[in-house]
mmCIF file of C-alpha atoms in Angstrom:
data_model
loop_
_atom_site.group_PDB
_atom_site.id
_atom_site.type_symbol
_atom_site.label_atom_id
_atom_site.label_comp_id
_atom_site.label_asym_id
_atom_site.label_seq_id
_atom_site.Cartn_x
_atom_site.Cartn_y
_atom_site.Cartn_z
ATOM 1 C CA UNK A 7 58.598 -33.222 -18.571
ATOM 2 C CA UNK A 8 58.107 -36.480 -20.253
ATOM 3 C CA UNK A 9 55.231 -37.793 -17.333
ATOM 4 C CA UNK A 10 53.175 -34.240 -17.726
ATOM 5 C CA UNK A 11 52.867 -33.864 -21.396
ATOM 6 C CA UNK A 12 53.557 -37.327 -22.689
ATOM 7 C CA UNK A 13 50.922 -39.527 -21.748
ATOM 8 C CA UNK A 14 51.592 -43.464 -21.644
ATOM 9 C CA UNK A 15 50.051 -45.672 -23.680
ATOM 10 C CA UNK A 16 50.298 -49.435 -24.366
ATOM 11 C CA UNK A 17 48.556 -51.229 -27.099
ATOM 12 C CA UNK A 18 45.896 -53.689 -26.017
ATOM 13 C CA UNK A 19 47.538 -56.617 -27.139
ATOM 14 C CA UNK A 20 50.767 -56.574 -24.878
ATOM 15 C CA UNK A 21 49.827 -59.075 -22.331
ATOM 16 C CA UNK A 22 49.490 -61.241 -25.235
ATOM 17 C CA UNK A 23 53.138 -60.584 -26.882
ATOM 18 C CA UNK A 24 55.228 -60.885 -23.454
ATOM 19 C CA UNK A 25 54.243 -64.474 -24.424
ATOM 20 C CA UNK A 26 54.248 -64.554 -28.063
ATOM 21 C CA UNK A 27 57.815 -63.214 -28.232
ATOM 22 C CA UNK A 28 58.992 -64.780 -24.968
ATOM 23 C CA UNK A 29 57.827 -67.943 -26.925
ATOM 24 C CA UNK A 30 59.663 -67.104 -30.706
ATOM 25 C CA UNK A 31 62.940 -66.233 -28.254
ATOM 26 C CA UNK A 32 62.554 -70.130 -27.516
ATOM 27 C CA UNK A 33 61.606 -71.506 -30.760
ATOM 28 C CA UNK A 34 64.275 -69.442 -32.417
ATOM 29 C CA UNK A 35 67.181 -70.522 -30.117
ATOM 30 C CA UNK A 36 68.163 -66.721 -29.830
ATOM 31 C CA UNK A 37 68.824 -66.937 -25.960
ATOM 32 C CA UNK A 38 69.450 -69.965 -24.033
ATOM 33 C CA UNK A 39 66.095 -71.138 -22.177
ATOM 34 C CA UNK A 40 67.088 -70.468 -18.562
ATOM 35 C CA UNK A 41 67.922 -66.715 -19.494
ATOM 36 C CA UNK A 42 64.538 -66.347 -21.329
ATOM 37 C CA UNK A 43 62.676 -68.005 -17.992
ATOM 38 C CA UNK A 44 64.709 -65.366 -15.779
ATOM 39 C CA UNK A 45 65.207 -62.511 -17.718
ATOM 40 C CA UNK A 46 62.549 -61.885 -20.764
ATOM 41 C CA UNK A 47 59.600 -60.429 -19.142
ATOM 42 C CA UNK A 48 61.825 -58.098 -17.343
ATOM 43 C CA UNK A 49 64.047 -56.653 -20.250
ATOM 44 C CA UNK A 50 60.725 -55.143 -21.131
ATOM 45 C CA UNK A 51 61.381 -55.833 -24.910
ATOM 46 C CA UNK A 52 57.513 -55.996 -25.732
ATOM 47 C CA UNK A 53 56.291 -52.986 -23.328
ATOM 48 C CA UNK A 54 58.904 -50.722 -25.827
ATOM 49 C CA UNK A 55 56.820 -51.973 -28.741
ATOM 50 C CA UNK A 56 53.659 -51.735 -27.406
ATOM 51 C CA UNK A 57 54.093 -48.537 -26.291
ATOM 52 C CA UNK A 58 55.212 -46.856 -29.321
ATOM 53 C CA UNK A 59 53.084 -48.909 -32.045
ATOM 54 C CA UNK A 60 49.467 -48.381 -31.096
ATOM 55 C CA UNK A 61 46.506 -49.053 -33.347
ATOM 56 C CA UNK A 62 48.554 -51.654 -35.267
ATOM 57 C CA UNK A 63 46.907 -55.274 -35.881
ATOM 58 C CA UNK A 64 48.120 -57.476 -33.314
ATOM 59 C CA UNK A 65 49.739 -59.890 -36.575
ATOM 60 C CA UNK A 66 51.433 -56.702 -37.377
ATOM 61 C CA UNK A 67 52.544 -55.924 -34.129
ATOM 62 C CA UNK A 68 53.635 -59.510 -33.059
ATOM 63 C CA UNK A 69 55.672 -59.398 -35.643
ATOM 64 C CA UNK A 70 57.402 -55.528 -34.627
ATOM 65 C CA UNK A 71 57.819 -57.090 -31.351
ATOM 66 C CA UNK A 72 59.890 -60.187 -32.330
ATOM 67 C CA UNK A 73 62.096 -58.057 -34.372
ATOM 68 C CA UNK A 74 62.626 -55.373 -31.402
ATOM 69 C CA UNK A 75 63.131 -58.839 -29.238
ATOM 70 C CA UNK A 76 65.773 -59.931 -32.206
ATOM 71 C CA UNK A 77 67.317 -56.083 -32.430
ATOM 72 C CA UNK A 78 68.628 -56.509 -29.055
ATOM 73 C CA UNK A 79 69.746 -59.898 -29.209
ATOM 74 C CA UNK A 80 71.632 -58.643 -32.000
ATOM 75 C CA UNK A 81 72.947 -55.937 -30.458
ATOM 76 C CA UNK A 82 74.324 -58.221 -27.700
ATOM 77 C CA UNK A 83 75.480 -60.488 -29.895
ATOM 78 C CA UNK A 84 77.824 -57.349 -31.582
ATOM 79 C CA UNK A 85 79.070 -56.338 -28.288
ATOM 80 C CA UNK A 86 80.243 -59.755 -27.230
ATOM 81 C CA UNK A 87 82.002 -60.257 -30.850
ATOM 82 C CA UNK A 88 84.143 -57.099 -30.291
ATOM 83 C CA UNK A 89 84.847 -58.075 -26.455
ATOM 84 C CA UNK A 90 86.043 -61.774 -27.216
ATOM 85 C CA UNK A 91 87.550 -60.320 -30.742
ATOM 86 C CA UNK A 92 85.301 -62.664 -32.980
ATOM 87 C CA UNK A 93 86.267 -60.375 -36.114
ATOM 88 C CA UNK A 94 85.387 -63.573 -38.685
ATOM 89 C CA UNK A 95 82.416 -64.562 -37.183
ATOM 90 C CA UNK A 96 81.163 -60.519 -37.228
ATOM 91 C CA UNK A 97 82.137 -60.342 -40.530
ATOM 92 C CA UNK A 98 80.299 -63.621 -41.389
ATOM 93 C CA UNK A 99 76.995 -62.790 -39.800
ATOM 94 C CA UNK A 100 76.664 -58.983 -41.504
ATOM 95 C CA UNK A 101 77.331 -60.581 -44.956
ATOM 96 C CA UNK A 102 74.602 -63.246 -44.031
ATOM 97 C CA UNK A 103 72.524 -60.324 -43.003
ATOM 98 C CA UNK A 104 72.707 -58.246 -45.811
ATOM 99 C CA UNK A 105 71.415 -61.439 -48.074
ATOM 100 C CA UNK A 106 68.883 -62.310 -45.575
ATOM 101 C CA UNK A 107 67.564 -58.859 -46.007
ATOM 102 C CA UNK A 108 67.234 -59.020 -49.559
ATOM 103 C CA UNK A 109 65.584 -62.647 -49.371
ATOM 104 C CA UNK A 110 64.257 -63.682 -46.088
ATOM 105 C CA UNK A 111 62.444 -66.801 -47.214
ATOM 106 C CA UNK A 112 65.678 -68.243 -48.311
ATOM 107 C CA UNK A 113 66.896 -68.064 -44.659
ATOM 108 C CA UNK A 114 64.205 -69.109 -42.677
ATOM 109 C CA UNK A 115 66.244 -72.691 -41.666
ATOM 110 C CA UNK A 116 69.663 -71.130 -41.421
ATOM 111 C CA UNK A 117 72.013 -72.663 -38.728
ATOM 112 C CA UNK A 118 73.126 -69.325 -37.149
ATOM 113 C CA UNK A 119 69.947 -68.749 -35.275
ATOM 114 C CA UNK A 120 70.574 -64.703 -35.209
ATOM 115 C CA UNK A 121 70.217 -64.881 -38.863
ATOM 116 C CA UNK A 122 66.578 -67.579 -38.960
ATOM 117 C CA UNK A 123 65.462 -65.502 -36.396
ATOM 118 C CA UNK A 124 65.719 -61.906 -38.492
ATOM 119 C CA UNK A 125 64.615 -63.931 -41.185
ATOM 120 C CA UNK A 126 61.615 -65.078 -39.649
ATOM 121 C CA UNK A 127 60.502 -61.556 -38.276
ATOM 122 C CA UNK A 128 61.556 -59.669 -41.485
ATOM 123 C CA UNK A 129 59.866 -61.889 -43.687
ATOM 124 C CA UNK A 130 56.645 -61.380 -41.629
ATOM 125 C CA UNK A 131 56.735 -57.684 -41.801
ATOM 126 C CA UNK A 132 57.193 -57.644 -45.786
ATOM 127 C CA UNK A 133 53.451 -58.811 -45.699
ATOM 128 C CA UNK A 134 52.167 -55.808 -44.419
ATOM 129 C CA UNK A 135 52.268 -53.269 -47.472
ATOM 130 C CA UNK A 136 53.704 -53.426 -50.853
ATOM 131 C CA UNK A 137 57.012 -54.037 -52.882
ATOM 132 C CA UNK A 138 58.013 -50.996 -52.585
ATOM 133 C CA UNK A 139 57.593 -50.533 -48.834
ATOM 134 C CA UNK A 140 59.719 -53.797 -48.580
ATOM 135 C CA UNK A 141 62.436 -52.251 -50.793
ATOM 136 C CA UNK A 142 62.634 -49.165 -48.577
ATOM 137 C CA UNK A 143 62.878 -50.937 -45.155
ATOM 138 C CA UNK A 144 65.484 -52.807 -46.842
ATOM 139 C CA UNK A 145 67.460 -50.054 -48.078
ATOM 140 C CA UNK A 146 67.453 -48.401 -44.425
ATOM 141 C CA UNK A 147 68.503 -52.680 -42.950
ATOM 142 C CA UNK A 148 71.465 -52.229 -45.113
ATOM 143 C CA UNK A 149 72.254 -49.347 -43.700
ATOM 144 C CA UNK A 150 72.537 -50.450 -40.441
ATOM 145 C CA UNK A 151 74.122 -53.033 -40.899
ATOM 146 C CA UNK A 152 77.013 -51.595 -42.503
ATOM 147 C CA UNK A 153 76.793 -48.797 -39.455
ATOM 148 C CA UNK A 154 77.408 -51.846 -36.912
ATOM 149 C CA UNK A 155 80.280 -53.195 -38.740
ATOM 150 C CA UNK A 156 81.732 -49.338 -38.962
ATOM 151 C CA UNK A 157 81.294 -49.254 -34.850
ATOM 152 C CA UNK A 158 82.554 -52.717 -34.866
ATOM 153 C CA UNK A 159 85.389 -51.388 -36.383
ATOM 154 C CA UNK A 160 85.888 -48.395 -34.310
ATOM 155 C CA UNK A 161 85.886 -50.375 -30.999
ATOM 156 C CA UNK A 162 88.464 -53.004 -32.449
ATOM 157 C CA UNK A 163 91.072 -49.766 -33.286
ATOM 158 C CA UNK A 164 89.843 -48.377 -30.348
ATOM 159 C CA UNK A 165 88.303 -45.162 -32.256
ATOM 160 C CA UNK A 166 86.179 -42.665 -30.391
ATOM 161 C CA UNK A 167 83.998 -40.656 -32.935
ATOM 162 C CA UNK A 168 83.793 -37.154 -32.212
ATOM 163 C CA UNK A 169 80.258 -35.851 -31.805
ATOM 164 C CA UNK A 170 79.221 -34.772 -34.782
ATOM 165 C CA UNK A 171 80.287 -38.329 -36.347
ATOM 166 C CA UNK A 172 78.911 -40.324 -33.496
ATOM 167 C CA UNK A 173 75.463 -38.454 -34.062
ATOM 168 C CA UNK A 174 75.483 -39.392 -37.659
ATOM 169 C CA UNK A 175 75.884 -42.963 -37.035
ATOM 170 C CA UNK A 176 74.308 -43.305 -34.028
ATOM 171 C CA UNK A 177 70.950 -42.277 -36.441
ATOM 172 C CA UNK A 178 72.070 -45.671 -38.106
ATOM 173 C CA UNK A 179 72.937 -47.924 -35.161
ATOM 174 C CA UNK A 180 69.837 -46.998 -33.306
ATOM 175 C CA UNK A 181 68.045 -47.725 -36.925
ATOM 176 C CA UNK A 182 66.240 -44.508 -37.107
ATOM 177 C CA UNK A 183 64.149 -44.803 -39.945
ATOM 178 C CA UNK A 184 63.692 -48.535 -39.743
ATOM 179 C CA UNK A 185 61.060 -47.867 -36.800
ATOM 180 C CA UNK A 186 59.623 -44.501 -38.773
ATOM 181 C CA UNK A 187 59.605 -46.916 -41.227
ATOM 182 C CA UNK A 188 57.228 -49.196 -39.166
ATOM 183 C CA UNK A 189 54.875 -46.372 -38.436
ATOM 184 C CA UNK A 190 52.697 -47.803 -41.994
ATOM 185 C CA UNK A 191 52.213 -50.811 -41.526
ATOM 186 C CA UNK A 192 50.844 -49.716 -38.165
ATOM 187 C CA UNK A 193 48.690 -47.350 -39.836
ATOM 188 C CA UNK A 194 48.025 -49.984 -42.555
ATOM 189 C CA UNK A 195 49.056 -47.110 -44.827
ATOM 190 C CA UNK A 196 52.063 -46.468 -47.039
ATOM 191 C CA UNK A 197 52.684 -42.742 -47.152
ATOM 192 C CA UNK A 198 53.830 -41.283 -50.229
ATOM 193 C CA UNK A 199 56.676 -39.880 -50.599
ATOM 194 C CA UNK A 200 56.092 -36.105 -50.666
ATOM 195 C CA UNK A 201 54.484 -36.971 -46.959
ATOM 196 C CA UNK A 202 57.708 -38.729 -45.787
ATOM 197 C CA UNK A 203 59.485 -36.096 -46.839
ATOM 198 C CA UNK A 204 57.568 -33.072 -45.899
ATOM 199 C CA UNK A 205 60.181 -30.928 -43.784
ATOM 200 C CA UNK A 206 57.834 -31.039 -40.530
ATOM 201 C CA UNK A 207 57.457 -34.583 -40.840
ATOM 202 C CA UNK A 208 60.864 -35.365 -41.087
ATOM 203 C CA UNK A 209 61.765 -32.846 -37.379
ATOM 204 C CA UNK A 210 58.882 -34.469 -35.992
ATOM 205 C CA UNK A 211 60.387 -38.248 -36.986
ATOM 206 C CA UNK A 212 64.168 -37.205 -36.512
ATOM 207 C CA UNK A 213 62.933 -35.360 -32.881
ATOM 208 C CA UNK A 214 61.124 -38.561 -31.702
ATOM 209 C CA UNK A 215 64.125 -41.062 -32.754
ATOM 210 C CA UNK A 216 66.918 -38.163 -31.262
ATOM 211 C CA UNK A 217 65.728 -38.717 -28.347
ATOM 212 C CA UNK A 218 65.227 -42.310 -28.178
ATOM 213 C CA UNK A 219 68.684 -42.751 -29.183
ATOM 214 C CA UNK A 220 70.469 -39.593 -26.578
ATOM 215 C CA UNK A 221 67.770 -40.588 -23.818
ATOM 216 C CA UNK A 222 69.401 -44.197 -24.302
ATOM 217 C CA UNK A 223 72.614 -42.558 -23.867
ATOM 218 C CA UNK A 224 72.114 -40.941 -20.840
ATOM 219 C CA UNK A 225 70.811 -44.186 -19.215
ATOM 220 C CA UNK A 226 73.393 -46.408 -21.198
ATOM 221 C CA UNK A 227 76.419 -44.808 -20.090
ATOM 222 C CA UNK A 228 76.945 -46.649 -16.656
ATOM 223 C CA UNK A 229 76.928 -49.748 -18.803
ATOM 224 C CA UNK A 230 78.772 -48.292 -21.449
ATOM 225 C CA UNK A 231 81.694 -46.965 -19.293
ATOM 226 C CA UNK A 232 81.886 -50.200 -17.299
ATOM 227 C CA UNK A 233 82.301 -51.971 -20.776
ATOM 228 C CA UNK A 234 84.908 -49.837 -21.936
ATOM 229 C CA UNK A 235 81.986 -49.158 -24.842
ATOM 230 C CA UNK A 236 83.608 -45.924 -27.172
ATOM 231 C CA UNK A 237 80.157 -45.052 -28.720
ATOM 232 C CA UNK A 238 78.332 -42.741 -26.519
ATOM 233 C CA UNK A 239 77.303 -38.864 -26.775
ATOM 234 C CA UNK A 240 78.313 -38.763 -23.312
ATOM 235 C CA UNK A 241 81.870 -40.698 -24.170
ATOM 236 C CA UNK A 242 82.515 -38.275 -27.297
ATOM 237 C CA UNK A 243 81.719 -35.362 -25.542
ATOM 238 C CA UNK A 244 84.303 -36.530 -22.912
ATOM 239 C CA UNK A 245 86.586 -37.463 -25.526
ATOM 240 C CA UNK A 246 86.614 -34.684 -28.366
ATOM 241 C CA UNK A 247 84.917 -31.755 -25.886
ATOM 242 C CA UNK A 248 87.280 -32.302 -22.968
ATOM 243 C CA UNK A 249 84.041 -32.280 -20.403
ATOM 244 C CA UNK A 250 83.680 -34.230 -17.471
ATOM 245 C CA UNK A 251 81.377 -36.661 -16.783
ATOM 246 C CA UNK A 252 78.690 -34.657 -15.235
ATOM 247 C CA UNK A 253 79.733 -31.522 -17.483
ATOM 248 C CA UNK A 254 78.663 -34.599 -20.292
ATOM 249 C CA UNK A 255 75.630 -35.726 -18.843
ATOM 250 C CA UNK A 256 74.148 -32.302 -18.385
ATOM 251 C CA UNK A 257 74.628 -31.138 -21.776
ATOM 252 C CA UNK A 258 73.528 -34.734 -22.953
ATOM 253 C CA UNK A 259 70.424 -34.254 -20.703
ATOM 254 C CA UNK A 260 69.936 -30.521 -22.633
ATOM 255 C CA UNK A 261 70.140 -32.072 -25.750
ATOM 256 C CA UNK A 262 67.693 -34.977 -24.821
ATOM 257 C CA UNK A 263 65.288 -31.797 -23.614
ATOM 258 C CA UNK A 264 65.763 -29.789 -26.586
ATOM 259 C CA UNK A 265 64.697 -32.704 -28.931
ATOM 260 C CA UNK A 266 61.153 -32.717 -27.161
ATOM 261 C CA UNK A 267 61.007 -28.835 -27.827
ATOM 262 C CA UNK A 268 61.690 -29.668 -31.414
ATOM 263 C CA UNK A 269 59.187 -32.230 -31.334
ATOM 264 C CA UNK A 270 56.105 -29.957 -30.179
ATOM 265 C CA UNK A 271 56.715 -27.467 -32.524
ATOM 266 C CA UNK A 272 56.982 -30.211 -35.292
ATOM 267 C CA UNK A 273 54.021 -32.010 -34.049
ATOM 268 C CA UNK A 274 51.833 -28.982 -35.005
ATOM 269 C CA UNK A 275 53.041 -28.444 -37.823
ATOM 270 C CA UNK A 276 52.898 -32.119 -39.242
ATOM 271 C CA UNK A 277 48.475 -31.772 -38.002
ATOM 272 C CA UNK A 278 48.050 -28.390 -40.217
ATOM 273 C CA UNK A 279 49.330 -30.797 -43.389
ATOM 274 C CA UNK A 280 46.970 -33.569 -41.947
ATOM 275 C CA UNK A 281 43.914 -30.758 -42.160
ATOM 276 C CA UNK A 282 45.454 -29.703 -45.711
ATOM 277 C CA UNK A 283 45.136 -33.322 -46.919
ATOM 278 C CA UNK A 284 41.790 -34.092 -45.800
ATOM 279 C CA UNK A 285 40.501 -32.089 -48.943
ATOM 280 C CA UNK A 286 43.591 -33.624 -51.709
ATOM 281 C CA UNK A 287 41.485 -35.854 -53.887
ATOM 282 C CA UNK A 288 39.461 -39.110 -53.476
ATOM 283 C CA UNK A 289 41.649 -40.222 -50.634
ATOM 284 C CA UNK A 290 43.077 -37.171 -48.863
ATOM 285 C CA UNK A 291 40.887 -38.471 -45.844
ATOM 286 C CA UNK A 292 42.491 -41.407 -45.709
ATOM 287 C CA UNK A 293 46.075 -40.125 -46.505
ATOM 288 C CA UNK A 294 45.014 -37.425 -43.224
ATOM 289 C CA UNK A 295 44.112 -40.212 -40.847
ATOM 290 C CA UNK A 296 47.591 -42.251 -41.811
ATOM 291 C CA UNK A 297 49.546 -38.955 -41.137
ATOM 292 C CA UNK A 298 48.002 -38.553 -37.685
ATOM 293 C CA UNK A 299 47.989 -42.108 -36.815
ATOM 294 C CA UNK A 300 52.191 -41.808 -37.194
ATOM 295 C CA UNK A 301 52.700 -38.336 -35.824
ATOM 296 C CA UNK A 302 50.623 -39.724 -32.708
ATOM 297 C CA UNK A 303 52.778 -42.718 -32.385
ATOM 298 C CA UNK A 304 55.560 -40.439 -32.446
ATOM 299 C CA UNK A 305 54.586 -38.669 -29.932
ATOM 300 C CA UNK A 306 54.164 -42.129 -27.884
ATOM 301 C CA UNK A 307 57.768 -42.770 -28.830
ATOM 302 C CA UNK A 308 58.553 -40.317 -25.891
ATOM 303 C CA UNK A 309 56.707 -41.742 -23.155
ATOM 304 C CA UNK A 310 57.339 -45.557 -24.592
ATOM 305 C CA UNK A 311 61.374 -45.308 -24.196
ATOM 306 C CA UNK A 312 61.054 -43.014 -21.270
ATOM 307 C CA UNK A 313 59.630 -45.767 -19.238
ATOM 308 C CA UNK A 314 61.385 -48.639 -20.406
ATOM 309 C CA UNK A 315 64.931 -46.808 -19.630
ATOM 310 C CA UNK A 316 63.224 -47.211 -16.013
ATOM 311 C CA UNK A 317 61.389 -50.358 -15.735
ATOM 312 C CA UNK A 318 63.986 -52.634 -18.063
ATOM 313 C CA UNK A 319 66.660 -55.052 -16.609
ATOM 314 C CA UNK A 320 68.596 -53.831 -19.456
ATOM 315 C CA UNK A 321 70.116 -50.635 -17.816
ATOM 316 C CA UNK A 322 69.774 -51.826 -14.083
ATOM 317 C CA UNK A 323 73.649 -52.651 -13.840
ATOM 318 C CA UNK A 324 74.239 -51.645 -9.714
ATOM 319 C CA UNK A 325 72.310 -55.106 -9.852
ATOM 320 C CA UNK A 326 74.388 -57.328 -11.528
ATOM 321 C CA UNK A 327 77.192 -58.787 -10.263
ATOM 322 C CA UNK A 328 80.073 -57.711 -12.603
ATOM 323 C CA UNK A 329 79.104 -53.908 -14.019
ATOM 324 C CA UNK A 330 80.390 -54.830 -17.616
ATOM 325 C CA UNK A 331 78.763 -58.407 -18.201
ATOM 326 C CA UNK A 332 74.725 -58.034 -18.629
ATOM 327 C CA UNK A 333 73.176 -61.407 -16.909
ATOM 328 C CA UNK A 334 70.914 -61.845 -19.673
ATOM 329 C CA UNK A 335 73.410 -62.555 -22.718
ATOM 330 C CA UNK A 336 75.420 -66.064 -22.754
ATOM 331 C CA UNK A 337 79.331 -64.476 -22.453
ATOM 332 C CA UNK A 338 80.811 -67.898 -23.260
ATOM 333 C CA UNK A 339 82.684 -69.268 -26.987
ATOM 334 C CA UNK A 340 79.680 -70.550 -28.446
ATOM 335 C CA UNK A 341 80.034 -74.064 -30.311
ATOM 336 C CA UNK A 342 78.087 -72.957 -33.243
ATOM 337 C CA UNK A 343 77.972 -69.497 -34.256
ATOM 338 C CA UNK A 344 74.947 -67.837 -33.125
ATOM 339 C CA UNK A 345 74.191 -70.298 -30.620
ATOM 340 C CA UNK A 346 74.807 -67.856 -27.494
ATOM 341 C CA UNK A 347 73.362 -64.278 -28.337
#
């Protein structure tokens, strides 16, 4: 479904960021240099990016890519907190998260390299468009953040959410609208508000991310199971649904299929209001080419994840040698917080 109808595309710039952000991983100290020598290229980090984000400016999307690159170092970082029972130093790094958010330029030499590096990346992004841009994506961080520390929670009391609860904050953990968000500065455009939050536009964007996050899911859950992980829609709907694993990863699969339905429809719905807005005021042909320029890049949101799922040494676990340690993350105490994502 996904090969017939959703073309791949990658932006021109990607051979470039492979070694721009294989580069920041280094300078940043976010993964220890023999893991970025072995494993970067083929965690596929960039290709997501560059997939999804086309027509950005390569500044723009260097920048995207090193805080997709960071995203996942994070989310590693998370896992191995809850595992080793690190509840102090979670705790530490969301509170230094949440002010880094707010203020990235005051953390650009902090000692937990997790938190420099999100400085670094944020800080770059707030360039892009306007105050008010920057106060959004920081509104959705915050978000986020507080969504990890809720699964963080969950894992430590050993809480499975049922599904309607995991879906809710999955939309958080998987930072929904902090990669809509990113669909303006790619356009070099921030859409006003009545665009955002035109009710096509919003299926189209909530479609796109659904399925990033459930098509994740479905590939995740080898991973997840061998982790003991409790925040899956396969795991709740094993949990709370009393289904069995493949009774789970069909319905998961329908869901994941159903999304893209949603999606099409959306998709021409969301190009009618472009060909409305070509004719509002001094601009509208502007405003219409920003609205296509993010419906089109949520369309390549399909295609993008779709083929990193299948080309990423993230999810290729018959491969490693124990099912519930990744090879690419350092597992061990670090000395200084942050020091081993």
């Amino acid at each position: 479904m996904i090969e017939d109808a959703f073309p791949r595309n990658l932006h021109p710039y990607w051979p470039k960021l492979q070694e721009k952000t294989r580069s920041w991983l280094l300078e940043k100290r976010l993964m220890p240099a023999d893991k970025v020598e072995k494993y970067a290229d083929g965690l596929c980090y960039t290709d997501l990016m560059a997939g999804y984000y086309i027509g950005a400016p390569n500044d723009v999307l260097a920048a995207i890519c090193d805080y997709s690159a960071w995203f996942f170092v994070w989310d590693d970082r998370h896992d191995r907190d809850v595992i080793h029972g690190r509840t102090a130093s979670w705790r530490r790094l969301a509170v230094q998260l949440h002010a880094a958010t707010e203020a990235p330029e005051l953390h650009l030499d902090h000692k937990d390299p997790l938190v420099a590096g999100f400085a670094d990346s944020v800080a770059r992004l707030y360039g892009s468009l306007g105050r008010s841009w920057n106060a959004r994506f920081a509104r959705h961080f915050h978000v986020v953040i507080d969504a990890y520390d809720q699964e963080f929670r969950n894992r430590m009391a050993g809480t499975v959410p049922t599904v309607d609860e995991y879906i809710a904050l999955r939309r958080n953990t998987f930072a929904h609208w902090i990669w809509l968000d990113l669909l303006e500065p790619t356009a070099q455009y921030e859409l006003p508000s009545w665009v955002r939050k035109n009710e096509a536009f919003v299926r189209a964007a909530l479609a796109c991310q659904d399925f990033a996050a459930w098509y994740n899911d479905l590939c995740s859950l080898p991973k997840e199971l061998a982790g003991e992980e409790l925040h899956n829609l396969g795991i709740s709907l094993i949990k709370h649904e009393g289904m069995s694993l493949q009774e789970a990863v069909t319905e998961v699969r329908k869901r994941v299929e159903g999304t893209i339905q949603e999606f099409l429809v959306a998709e021409a719905e969301v190009e009618q209001l472009a060909v409305v807005t070509e004719n509002v005021g001094p601009h509208g042909a502007e405003l219409a080419t920003a609205i296509r320029s993010c419906i089109g890049n949520m369309r390549n949101w399909f295609s993008s994840v779709y083929w990193f799922h299948h080309e990423s040494g993230r999810y290729a676990v018959d491969s490693w040698d124990d099912r519930a340690t990744p090879p690419y993350i350092c597992d061990e105490q670090p000395d200084q917080v942050g020091e081993c994502a």
